[in-house]
Coordinates of C-alpha atoms in Angstrom, one line a residue:
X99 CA 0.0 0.0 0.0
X100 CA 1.2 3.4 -1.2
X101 CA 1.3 6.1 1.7
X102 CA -1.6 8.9 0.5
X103 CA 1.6 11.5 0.9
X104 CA 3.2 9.4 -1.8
X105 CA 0.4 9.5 -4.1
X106 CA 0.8 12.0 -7.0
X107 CA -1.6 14.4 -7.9
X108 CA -3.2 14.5 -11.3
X109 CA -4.6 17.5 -12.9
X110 CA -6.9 17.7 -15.8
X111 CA -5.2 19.6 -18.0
X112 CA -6.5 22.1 -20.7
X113 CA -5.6 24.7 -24.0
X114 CA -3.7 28.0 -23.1
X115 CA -3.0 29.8 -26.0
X116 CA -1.0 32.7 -26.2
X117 CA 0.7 35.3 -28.6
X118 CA 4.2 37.7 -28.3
X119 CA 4.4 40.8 -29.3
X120 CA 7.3 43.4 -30.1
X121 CA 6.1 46.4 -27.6
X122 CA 5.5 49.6 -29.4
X123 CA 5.1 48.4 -32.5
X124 CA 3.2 45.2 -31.8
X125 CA 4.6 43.4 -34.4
X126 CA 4.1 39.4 -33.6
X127 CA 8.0 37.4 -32.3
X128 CA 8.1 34.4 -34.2
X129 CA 10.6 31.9 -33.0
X130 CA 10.4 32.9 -29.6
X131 CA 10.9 30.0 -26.9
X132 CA 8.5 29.3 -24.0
X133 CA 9.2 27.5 -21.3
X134 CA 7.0 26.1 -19.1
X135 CA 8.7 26.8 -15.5
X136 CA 11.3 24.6 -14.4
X137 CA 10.7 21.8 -16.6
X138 CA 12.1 21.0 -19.9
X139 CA 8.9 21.8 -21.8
X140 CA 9.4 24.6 -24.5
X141 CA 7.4 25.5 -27.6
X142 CA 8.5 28.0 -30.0
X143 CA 6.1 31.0 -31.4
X144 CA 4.7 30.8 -34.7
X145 CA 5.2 33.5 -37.6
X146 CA 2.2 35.5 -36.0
X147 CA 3.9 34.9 -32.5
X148 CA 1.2 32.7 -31.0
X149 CA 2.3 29.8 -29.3
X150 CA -0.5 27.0 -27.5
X151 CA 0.2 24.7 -24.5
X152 CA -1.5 22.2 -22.4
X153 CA -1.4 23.4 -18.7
X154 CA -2.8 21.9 -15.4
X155 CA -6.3 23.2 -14.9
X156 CA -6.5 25.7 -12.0
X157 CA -3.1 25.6 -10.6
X158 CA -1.1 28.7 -10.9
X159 CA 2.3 28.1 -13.4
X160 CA 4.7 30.0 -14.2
X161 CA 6.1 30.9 -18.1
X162 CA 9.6 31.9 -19.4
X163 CA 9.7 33.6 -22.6
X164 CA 13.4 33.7 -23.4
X165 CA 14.9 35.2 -26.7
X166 CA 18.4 36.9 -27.1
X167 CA 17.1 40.2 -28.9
X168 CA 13.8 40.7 -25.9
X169 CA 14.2 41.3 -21.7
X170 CA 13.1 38.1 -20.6
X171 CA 9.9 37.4 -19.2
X172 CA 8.0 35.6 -16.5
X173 CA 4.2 35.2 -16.8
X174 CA 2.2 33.7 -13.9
X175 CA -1.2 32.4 -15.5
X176 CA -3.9 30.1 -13.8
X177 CA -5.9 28.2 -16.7
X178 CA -8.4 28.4 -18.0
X179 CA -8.3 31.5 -19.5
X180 CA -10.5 32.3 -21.8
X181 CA -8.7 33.5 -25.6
X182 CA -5.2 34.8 -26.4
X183 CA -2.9 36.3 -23.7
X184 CA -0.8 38.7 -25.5
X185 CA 2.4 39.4 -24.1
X186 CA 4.2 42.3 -25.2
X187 CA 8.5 42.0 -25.5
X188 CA 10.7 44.7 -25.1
X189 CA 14.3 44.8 -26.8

């Protein structure tokens, strides 16, 4: 018998969709990486800067955009969220 404290917890998980974009001009970052906090799941931005996800439903995770030419950011988002969170890059 497995100790309860032992057991893992398993979250539903569901669609977060987001989309980068150069502040000031908003032009979209394609190419951008994403990482999903300290785990070793990325996903790159599309030509029109959107990039989608599966995240845990209702638990708070954080996201590292990381690109050489942008300050890098950290985005804290609890899913669901309903349609695109844009996130705006500066140089």
């Amino acid at each position: 018998m497995i100790p309860l404290w032992w057991a893992a917890v398993a979250y539903a998980e569901v669609p977060f969709e987001g989309r980068l974009l150069a502040k000031g001009s908003g032009d979209p970052v394609a190419g951008v990486v994403v990482r999903v906090g300290d785990s070793d799941q990325t996903v790159k931005t599309d030509a029109t800067g959107r990039f989608s996800l599966q995240l845990p439903d209702g638990v708070t995770t954080r996201l590292w955009v990381e690109d050489p030419s942008y300050l890098p950011v950290e985005i804290e988002v609890t899913p669901p969220v309903e349609g695109v969170t844009k996130v705006y890059l500066r140089p």
